[in-house]
Coordinates of C-alpha atoms in Angstrom, one line a residue:
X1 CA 7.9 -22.8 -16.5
X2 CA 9.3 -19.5 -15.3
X3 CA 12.3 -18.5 -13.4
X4 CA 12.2 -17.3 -10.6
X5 CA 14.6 -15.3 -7.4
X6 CA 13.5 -13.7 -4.0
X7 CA 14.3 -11.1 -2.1
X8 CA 14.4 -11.5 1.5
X9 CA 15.5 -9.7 4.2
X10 CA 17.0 -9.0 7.3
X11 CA 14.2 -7.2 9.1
X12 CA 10.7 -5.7 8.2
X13 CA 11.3 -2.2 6.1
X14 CA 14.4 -3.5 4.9
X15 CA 13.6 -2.5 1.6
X16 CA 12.5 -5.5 0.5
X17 CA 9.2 -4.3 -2.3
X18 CA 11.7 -1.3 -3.4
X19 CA 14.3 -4.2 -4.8
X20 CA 11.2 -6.3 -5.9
X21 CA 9.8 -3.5 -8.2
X22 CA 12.7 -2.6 -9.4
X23 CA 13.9 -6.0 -10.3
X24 CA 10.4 -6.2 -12.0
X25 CA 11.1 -3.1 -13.8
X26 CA 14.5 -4.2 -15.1
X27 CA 13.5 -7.6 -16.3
X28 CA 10.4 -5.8 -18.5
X29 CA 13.0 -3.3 -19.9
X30 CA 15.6 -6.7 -20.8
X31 CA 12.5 -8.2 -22.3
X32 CA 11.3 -10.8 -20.3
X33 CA 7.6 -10.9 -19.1
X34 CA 7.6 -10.4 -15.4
X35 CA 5.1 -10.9 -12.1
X36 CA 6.0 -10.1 -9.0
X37 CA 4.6 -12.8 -6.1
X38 CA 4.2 -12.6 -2.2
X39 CA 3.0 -15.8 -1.0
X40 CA 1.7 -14.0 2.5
X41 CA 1.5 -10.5 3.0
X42 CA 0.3 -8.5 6.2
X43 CA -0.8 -5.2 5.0
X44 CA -3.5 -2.0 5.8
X45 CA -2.7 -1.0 1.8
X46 CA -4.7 -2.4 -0.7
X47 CA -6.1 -2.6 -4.4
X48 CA -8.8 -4.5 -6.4
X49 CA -8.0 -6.3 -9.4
X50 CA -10.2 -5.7 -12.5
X51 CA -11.9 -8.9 -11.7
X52 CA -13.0 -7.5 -8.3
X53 CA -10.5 -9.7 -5.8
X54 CA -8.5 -8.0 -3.4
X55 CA -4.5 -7.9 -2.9
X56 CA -2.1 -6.6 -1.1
X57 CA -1.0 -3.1 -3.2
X58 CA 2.5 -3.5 -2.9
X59 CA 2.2 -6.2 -5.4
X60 CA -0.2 -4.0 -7.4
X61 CA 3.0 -1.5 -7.3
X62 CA 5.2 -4.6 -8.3
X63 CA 3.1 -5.4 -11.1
X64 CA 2.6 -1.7 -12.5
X65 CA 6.7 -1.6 -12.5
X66 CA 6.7 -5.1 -14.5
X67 CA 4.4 -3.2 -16.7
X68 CA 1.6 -6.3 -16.2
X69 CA -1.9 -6.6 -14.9
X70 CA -2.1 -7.2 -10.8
X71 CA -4.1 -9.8 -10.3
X72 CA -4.7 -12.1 -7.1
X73 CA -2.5 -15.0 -7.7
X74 CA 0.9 -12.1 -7.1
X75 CA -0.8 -12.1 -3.7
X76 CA -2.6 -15.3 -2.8
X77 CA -2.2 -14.7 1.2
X78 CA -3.2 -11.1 2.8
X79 CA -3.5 -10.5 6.2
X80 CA -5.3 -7.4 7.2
X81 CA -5.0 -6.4 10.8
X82 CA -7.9 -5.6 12.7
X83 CA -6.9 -5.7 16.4
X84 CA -3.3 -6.2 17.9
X85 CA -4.0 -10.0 17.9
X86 CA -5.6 -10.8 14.6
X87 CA -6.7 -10.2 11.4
X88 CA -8.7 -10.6 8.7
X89 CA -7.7 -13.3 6.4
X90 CA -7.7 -12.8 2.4
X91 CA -7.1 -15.9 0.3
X92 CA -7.1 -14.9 -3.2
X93 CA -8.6 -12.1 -3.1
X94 CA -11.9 -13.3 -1.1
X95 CA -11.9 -12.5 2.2
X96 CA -12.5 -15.2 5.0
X97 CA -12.8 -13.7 8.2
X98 CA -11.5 -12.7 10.9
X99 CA -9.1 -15.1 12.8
X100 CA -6.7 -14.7 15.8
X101 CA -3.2 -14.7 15.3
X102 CA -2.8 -18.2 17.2
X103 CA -5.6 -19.5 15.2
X104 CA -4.1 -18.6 12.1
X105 CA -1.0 -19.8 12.6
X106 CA -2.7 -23.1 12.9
X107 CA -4.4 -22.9 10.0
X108 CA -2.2 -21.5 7.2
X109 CA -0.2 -24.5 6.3
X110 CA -3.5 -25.3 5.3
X111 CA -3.1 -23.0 2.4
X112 CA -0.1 -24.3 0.9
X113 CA -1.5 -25.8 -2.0
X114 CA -3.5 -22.5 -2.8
X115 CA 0.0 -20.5 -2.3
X116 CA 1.5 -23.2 -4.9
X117 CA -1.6 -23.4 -7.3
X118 CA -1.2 -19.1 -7.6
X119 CA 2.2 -19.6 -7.9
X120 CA 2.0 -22.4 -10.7
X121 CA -0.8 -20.1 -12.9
X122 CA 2.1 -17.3 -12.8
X123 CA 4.5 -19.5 -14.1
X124 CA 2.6 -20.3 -17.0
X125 CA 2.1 -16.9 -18.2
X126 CA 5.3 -15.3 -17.4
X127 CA 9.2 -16.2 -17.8
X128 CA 10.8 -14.4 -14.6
X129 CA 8.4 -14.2 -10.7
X130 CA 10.4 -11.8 -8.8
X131 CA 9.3 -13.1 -5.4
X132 CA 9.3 -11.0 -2.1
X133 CA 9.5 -12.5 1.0
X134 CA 8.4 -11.5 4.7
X135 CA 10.3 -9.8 8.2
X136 CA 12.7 -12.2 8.5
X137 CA 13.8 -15.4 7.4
X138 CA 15.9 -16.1 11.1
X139 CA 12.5 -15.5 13.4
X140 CA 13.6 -19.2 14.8
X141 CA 10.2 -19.1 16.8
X142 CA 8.2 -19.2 13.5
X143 CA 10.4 -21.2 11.0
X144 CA 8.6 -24.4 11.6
X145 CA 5.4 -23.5 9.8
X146 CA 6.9 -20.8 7.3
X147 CA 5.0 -20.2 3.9
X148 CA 6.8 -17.1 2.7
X149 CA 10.0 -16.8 3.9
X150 CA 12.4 -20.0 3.3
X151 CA 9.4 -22.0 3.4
X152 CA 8.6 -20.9 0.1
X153 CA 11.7 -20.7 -1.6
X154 CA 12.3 -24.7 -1.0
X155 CA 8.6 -25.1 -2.2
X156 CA 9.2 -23.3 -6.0
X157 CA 13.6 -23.7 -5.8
X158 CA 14.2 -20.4 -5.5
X159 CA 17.6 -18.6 -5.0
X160 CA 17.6 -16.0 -2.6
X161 CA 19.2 -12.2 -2.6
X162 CA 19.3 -10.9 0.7
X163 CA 19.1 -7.2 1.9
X164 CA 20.0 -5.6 5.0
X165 CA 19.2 -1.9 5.8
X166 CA 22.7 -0.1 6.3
X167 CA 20.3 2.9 7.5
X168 CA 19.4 1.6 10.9
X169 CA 22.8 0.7 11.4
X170 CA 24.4 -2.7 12.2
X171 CA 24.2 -4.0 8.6
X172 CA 27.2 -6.2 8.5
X173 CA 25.5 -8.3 12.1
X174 CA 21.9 -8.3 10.4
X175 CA 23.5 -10.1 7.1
X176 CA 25.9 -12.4 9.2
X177 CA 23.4 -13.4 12.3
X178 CA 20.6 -13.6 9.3
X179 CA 22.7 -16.2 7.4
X180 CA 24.1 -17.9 11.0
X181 CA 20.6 -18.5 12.5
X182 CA 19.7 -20.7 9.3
X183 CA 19.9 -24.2 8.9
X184 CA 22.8 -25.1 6.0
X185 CA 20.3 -25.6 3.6
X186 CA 18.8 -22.5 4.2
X187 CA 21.9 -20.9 3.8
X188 CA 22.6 -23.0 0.2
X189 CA 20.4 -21.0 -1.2
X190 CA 21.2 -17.1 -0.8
X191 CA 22.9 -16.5 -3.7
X192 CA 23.7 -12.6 -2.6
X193 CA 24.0 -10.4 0.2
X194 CA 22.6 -6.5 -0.3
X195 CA 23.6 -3.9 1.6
X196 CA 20.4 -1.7 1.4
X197 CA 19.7 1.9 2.0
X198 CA 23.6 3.6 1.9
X199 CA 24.1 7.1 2.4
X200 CA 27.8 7.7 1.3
X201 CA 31.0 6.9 -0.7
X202 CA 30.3 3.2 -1.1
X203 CA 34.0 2.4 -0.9
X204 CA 34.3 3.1 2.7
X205 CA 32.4 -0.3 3.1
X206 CA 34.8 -2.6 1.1
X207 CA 36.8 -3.8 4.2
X208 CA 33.7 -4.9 6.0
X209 CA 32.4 -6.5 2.6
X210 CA 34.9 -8.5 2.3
X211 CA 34.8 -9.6 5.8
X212 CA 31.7 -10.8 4.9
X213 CA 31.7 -12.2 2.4
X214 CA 34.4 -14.4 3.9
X215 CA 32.5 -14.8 7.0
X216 CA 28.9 -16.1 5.1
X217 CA 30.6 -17.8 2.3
X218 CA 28.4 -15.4 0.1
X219 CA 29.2 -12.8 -2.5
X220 CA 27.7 -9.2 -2.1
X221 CA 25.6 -8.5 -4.8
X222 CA 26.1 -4.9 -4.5
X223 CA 25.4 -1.4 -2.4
X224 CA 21.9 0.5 -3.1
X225 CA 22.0 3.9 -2.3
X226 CA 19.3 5.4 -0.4
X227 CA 16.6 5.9 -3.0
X228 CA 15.0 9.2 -3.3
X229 CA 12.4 7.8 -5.3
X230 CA 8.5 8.3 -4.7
X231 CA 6.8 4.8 -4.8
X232 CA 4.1 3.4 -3.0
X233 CA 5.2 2.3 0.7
X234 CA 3.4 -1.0 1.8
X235 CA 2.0 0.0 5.2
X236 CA 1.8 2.2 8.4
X237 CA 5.7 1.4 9.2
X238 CA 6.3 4.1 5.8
X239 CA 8.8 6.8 6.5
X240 CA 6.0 8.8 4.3
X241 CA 3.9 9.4 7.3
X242 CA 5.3 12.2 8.8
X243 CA 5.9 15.8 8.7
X244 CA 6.0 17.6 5.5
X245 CA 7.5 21.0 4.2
X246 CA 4.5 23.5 4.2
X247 CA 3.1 24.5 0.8
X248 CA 0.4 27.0 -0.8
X249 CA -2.0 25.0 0.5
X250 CA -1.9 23.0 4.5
X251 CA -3.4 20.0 4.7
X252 CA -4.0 17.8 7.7
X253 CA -4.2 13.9 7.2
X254 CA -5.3 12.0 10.2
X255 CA -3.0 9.0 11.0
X256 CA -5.6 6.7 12.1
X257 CA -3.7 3.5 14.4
X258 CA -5.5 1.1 11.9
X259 CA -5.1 3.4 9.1
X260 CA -5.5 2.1 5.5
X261 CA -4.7 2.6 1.9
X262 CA -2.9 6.3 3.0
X263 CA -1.5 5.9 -0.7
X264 CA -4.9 7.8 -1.8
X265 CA -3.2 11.0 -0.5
X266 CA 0.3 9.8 -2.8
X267 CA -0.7 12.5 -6.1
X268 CA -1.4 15.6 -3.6
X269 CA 2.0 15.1 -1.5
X270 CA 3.6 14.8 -5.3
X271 CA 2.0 18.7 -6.0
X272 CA 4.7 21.1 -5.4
X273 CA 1.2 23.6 -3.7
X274 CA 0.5 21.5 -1.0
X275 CA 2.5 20.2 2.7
X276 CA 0.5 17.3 3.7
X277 CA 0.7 16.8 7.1
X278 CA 0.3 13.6 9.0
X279 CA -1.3 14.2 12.6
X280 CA -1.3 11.7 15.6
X281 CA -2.6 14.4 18.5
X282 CA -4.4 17.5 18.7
X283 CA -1.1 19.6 19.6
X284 CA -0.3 18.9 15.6
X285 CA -3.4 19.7 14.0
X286 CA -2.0 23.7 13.8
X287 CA -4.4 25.3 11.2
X288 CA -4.8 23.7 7.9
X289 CA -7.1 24.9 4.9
X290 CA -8.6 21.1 4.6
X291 CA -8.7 17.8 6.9
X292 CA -8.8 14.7 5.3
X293 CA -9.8 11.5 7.4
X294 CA -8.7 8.3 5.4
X295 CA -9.5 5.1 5.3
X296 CA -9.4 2.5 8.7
X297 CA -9.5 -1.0 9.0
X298 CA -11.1 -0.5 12.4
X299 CA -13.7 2.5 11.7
X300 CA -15.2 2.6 15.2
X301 CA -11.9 1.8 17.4
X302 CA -10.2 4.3 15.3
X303 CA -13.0 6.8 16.3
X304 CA -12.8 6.3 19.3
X305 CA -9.5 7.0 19.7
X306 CA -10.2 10.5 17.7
X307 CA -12.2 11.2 20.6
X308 CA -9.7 10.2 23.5
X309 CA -6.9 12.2 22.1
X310 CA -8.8 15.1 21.0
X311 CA -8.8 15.5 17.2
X312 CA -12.6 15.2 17.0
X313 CA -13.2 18.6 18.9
X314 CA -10.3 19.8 16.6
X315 CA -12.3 19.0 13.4
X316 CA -15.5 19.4 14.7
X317 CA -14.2 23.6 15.4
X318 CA -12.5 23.2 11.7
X319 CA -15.9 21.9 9.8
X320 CA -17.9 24.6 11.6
X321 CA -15.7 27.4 10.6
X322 CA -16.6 26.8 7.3
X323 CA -12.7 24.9 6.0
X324 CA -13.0 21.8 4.2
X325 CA -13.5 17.8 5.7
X326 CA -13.3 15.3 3.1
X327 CA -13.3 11.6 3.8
X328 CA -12.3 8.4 2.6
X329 CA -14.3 5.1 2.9
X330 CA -13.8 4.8 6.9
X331 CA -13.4 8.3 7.4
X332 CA -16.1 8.6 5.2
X333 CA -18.1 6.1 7.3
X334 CA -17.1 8.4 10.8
X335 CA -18.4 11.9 9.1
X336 CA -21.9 10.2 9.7
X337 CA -24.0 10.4 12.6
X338 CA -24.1 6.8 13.6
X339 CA -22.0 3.3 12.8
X340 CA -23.7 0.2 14.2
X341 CA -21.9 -3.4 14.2
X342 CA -24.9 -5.7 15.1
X343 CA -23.0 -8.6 13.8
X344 CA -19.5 -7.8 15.4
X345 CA -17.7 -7.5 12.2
X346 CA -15.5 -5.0 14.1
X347 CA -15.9 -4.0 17.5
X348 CA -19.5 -4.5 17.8
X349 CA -22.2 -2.5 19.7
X350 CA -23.2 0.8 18.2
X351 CA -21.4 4.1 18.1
X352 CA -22.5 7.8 17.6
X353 CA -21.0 9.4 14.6
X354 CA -19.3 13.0 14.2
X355 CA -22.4 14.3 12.9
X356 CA -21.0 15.8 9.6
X357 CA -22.9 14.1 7.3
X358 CA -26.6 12.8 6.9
X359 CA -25.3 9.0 6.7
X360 CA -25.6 6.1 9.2
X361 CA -23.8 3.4 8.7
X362 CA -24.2 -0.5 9.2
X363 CA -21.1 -2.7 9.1
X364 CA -22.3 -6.1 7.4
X365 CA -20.5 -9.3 6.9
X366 CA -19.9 -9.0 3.3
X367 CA -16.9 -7.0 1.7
X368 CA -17.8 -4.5 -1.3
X369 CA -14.6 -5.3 -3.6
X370 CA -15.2 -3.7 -7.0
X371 CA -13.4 -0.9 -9.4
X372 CA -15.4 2.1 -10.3
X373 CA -15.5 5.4 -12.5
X374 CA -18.2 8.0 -13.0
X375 CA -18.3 11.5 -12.3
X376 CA -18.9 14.5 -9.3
X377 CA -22.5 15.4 -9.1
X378 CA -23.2 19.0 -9.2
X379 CA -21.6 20.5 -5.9
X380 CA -21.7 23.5 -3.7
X381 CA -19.5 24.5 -0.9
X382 CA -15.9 25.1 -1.5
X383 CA -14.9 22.2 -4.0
X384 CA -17.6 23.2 -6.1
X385 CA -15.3 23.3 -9.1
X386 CA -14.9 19.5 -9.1
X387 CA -18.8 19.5 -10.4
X388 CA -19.0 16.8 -13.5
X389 CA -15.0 16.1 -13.2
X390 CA -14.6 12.2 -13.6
X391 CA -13.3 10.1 -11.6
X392 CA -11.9 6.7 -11.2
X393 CA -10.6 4.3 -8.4
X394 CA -12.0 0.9 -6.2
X395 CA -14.4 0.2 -3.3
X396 CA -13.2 -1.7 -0.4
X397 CA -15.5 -2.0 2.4
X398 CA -17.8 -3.8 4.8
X399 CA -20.1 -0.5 5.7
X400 CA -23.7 -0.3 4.0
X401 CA -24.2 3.7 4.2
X402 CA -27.8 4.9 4.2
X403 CA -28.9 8.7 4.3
X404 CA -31.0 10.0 7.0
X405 CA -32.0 13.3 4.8
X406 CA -32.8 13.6 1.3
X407 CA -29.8 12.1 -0.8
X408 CA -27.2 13.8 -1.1
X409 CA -24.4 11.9 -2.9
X410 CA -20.7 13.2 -4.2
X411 CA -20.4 11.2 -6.9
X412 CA -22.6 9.3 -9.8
X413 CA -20.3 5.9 -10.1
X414 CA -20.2 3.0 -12.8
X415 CA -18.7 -0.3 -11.6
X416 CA -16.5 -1.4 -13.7
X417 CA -16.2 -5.4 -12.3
X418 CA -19.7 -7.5 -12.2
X419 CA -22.9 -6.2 -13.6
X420 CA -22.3 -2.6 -15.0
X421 CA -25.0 -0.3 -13.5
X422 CA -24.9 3.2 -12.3
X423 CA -25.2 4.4 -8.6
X424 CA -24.9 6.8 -6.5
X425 CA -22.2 7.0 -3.6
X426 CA -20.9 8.9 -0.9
X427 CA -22.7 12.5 0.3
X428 CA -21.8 16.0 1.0
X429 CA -22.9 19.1 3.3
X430 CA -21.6 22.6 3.9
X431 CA -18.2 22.2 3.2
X432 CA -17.8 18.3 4.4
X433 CA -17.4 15.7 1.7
X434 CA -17.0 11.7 2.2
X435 CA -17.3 8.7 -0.4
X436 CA -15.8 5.4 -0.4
X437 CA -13.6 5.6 -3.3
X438 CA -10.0 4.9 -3.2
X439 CA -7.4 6.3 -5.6
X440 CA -10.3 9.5 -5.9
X441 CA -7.4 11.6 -6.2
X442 CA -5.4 9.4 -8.7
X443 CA -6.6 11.6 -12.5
X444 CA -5.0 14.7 -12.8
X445 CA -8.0 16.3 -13.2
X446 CA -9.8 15.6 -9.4
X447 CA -6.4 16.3 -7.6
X448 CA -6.2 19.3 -9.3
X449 CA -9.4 20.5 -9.1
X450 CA -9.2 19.9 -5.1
X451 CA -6.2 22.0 -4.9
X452 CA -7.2 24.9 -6.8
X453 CA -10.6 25.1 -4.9
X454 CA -8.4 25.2 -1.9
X455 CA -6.1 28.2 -3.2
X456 CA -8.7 30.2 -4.5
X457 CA -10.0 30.1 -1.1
X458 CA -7.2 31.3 0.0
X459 CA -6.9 34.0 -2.3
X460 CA -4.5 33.3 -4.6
X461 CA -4.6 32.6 -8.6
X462 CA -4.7 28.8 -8.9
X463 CA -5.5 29.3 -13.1
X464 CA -1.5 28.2 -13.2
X465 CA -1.9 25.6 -12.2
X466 CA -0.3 22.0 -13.4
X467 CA -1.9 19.3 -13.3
X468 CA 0.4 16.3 -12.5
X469 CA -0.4 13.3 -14.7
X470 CA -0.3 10.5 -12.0
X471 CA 0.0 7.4 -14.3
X472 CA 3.0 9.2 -16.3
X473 CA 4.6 10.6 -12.8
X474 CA 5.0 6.5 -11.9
X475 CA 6.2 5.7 -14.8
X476 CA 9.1 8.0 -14.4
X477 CA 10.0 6.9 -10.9
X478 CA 9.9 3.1 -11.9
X479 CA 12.3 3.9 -14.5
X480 CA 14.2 5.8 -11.9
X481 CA 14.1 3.1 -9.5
X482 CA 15.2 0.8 -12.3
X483 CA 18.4 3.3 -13.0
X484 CA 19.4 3.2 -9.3
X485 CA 19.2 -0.5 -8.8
X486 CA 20.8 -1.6 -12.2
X487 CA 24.0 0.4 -11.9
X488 CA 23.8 -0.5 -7.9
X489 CA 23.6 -4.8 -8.3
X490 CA 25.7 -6.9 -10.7
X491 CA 23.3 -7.1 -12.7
X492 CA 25.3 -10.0 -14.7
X493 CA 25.3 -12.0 -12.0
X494 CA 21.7 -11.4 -10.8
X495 CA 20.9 -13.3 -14.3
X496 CA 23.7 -15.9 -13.7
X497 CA 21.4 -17.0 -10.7
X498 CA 18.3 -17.0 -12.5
X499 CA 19.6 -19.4 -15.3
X500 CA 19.0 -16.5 -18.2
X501 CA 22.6 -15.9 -19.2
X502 CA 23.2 -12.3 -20.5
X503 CA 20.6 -9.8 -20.7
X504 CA 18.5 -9.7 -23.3
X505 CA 19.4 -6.4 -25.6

């Protein structure tokens, strides 16, 4: 059976998945066959496995770092919000509706022996689970029923690390109330305190480390830096989601309240030619060359709220001046000129579209869940250049999408989980484009292709052009990550804990 250790930590966004990956990445450079594992994870981002079942991506990110396949069992628990008081609930990887906070909470001890039976397949294909817990493990209010915080580590024995994020400020009183709200055996099994997220000369910290450590009867396992390293974040609380430098080329994402998967947009912020631009009102949407509407967990509330703060009117003036709309699954789904929910799968009722695209839209009970490549059909308008480039990425939706013209699709599509059969998806007109694919952007070759369109739109010489090879680009920042981290922890003593001496050479 594998080995295992957990990062917890003092808050959410403590840093917690950056430490997990990077761990990953350092045991798979030592040797060792690694998985990453999050019992429960609440989470707009997303991916789909090869065998079609959904997970939270952060683990997909984990995984990729350990150099290993994702597959449901790192993530046997996502919880997909869908109003402020519930969620849809994924149990490996198959969704089972949607269930009010209260009522899940009820029901998820329930799921233990699914959390343990995930866990247990891991353990008999790898030798080290890097496990990542959840918020907090001192929210006192929820303790009695936790499944992923200490909950979980008495259920497989794990030892703990513990991080606090020095960034917010207050590090030294998240560590110490952290470890004083836990019961004593609780506290038996954090191994290390982190101090996560330092800006600075690291030995200005020493007096108050030692204090610590004297105080919590725990070592500190060492300082991280803050990490200028470009990785996946987990969900909507990302730092990403701002503001960017301008480039060549301006482009305006809309951050949706229930947006989802915003990581499609990761390989054009990585392009030196393009700002992209997060926008939350119509006093930011400026003037940008292209719009792009992502995906949303709540497709009609979400458009709604376009309309009440007035960034519908904004694109609406943008698509009719000829510039670029391109959506992604839910925005996809809102280009259209109607959505209908007749079975109340999210707010029910029935709601006129933007009117950008000869689609209507019917939300049914059943998820589409399935990885796909194919190719651009033959296009005009102004990314007319991505004609016949292929493509690759997933499908995650609830939406069945019907023209109300003569078809009109973006792209020709093969499935690549289930039967393999060709089909047609997403649509286009004038200079608006839409399909449900995730990760669209991901090859080199799409990303490129929709930047250069862009620039030679705007007059300049795009034939220079590099095209960024995503896959490699991650590889390098894992290894980065992996740098940072091992000359940041003691590294000896991380194995120590785990049971697996010295590092393998």
């Amino acid at each position: 059976m594998a080995k295992c250790i957990m990062i917890q930590g003092t808050m959410s966004n403590a840093g917690k998945s950056l430490l997990a990956a990077g761990l990953c990445r350092i045991f798979a450079q030592d040797g060792y066959r690694v998985a990453p594992f999050k019992s429960q994870n609440m989470a707009l981002n997303s991916y789909i496995t090869a065998d079609g079942l959904e997970m939270g991506r952060a683990q997909a990110v984990q995984a990729e770092a350990a150099g290993t396949e994702p597959r449901a069992d790192m993530n046997p628990i996502l919880l997909k919000p869908t109003t402020d008081i519930g969620s849809q609930v994924i149990v490996n990887g198959i969704s089972r509706g949607n269930m009010r906070a209260k009522d899940y909470f009820a029901y998820k001890k329930e799921l233990i022996p699914e959390i343990l039976a995930a866990y247990n397949r891991l353990c008999r294909d790898y030798d080290i689970i890097v496990i990542e817990g959840a918020g907090s493990p001192a929210e006192i209010n929820l303790k009695k029923d936790d499944i992923v915080n200490m909950g979980l580590a008495a259920m497989v024995d794990a030892p703990v690390l513990l991080a606090g994020d020095i960034d917010r400020g207050g590090v030294f009183a998240q560590l110490y109330g952290t470890v004083a709200l836990l019961e004593e055996s609780e506290r038996k099994r954090i191994c290390g305190l982190i101090v996560n997220k330092f800006r600075g000369d690291s030995s200005i910290l020493e007096p108050g480390i030692r204090q610590l450590e004297e105080l919590c009867s725990i070592p500190v396992a060492g300082v991280v830096p803050y990490m200028d390293v470009d990785i996946e974040d987990e969900d909507s609380l990302s730092e990403k989601l701002g503001q960017r430098e301008k480039g060549l080329v301006d482009l305006a994402v809309i951050r949706f309240p229930k947006i989802s998967n915003f990581t499609d947009l990761m390989p054009l912020e990585s392009m030196d030619e393009v700002g992209v631009r997060y926008v939350t009102s119509a006093s930011q949407f400026g003037t940008p060359d292209a719009v792009i509407l992502p995906g949303s967990k709540n497709t009609m509330e979400d458009l709604k709220w376009l309309r009440q703060c007035g960034l519908e009117g904004k694109i609406l003036r943008h698509a009719a001046s000829g510039k670029t709309v391109f959506g992604i699954c839910g925005g996809y789904q809102m280009m259209g000129e109607l959505l209908q929910d007749p079975k109340g799968v999210e707010a029910g009722g029935e709601l006129k579209g933007m009117g950008l695209l000869p689609i209507q839209t019917v939300f049914a009970g059943e998820k589409m869940r399935t990885r796909v490549q194919g190719t651009f059909e033959g296009l005009s308008g102004s990314l007319s250049s991505l004609s016949q480039v292929p493509l690759e990425g997933y499908e995650i939706h609830m939406g069945v999408t019907t023209y109300t013209e003569e078809p009109c699709p973006l792209v020709q599509i093969q499935e690549e989980t289930g039967e393999r059969r060709i089909r047609y998806d997403g649509a286009r007109k004038n200079n608006c484009y839409g399909c449900y694919v995730h990760g669209i952007f991901d090859q080199a070759c799409v990303a490129s292709g929709f930047v250069s369109a862009l620039l030679k739109e705007k007059g300049y010489d795009a034939g220079q052009l590099e095209r960024l090879d995503w896959k490699a680009y991650k590889e390098t920042q894992y290894n980065k990550l992996a740098e940072i981290i091992r000359e940041s922890l003691d590294m000896e003593y991380i194995y120590q804990i785990l049971g697996k001496g010295t590092r393998m050479p």
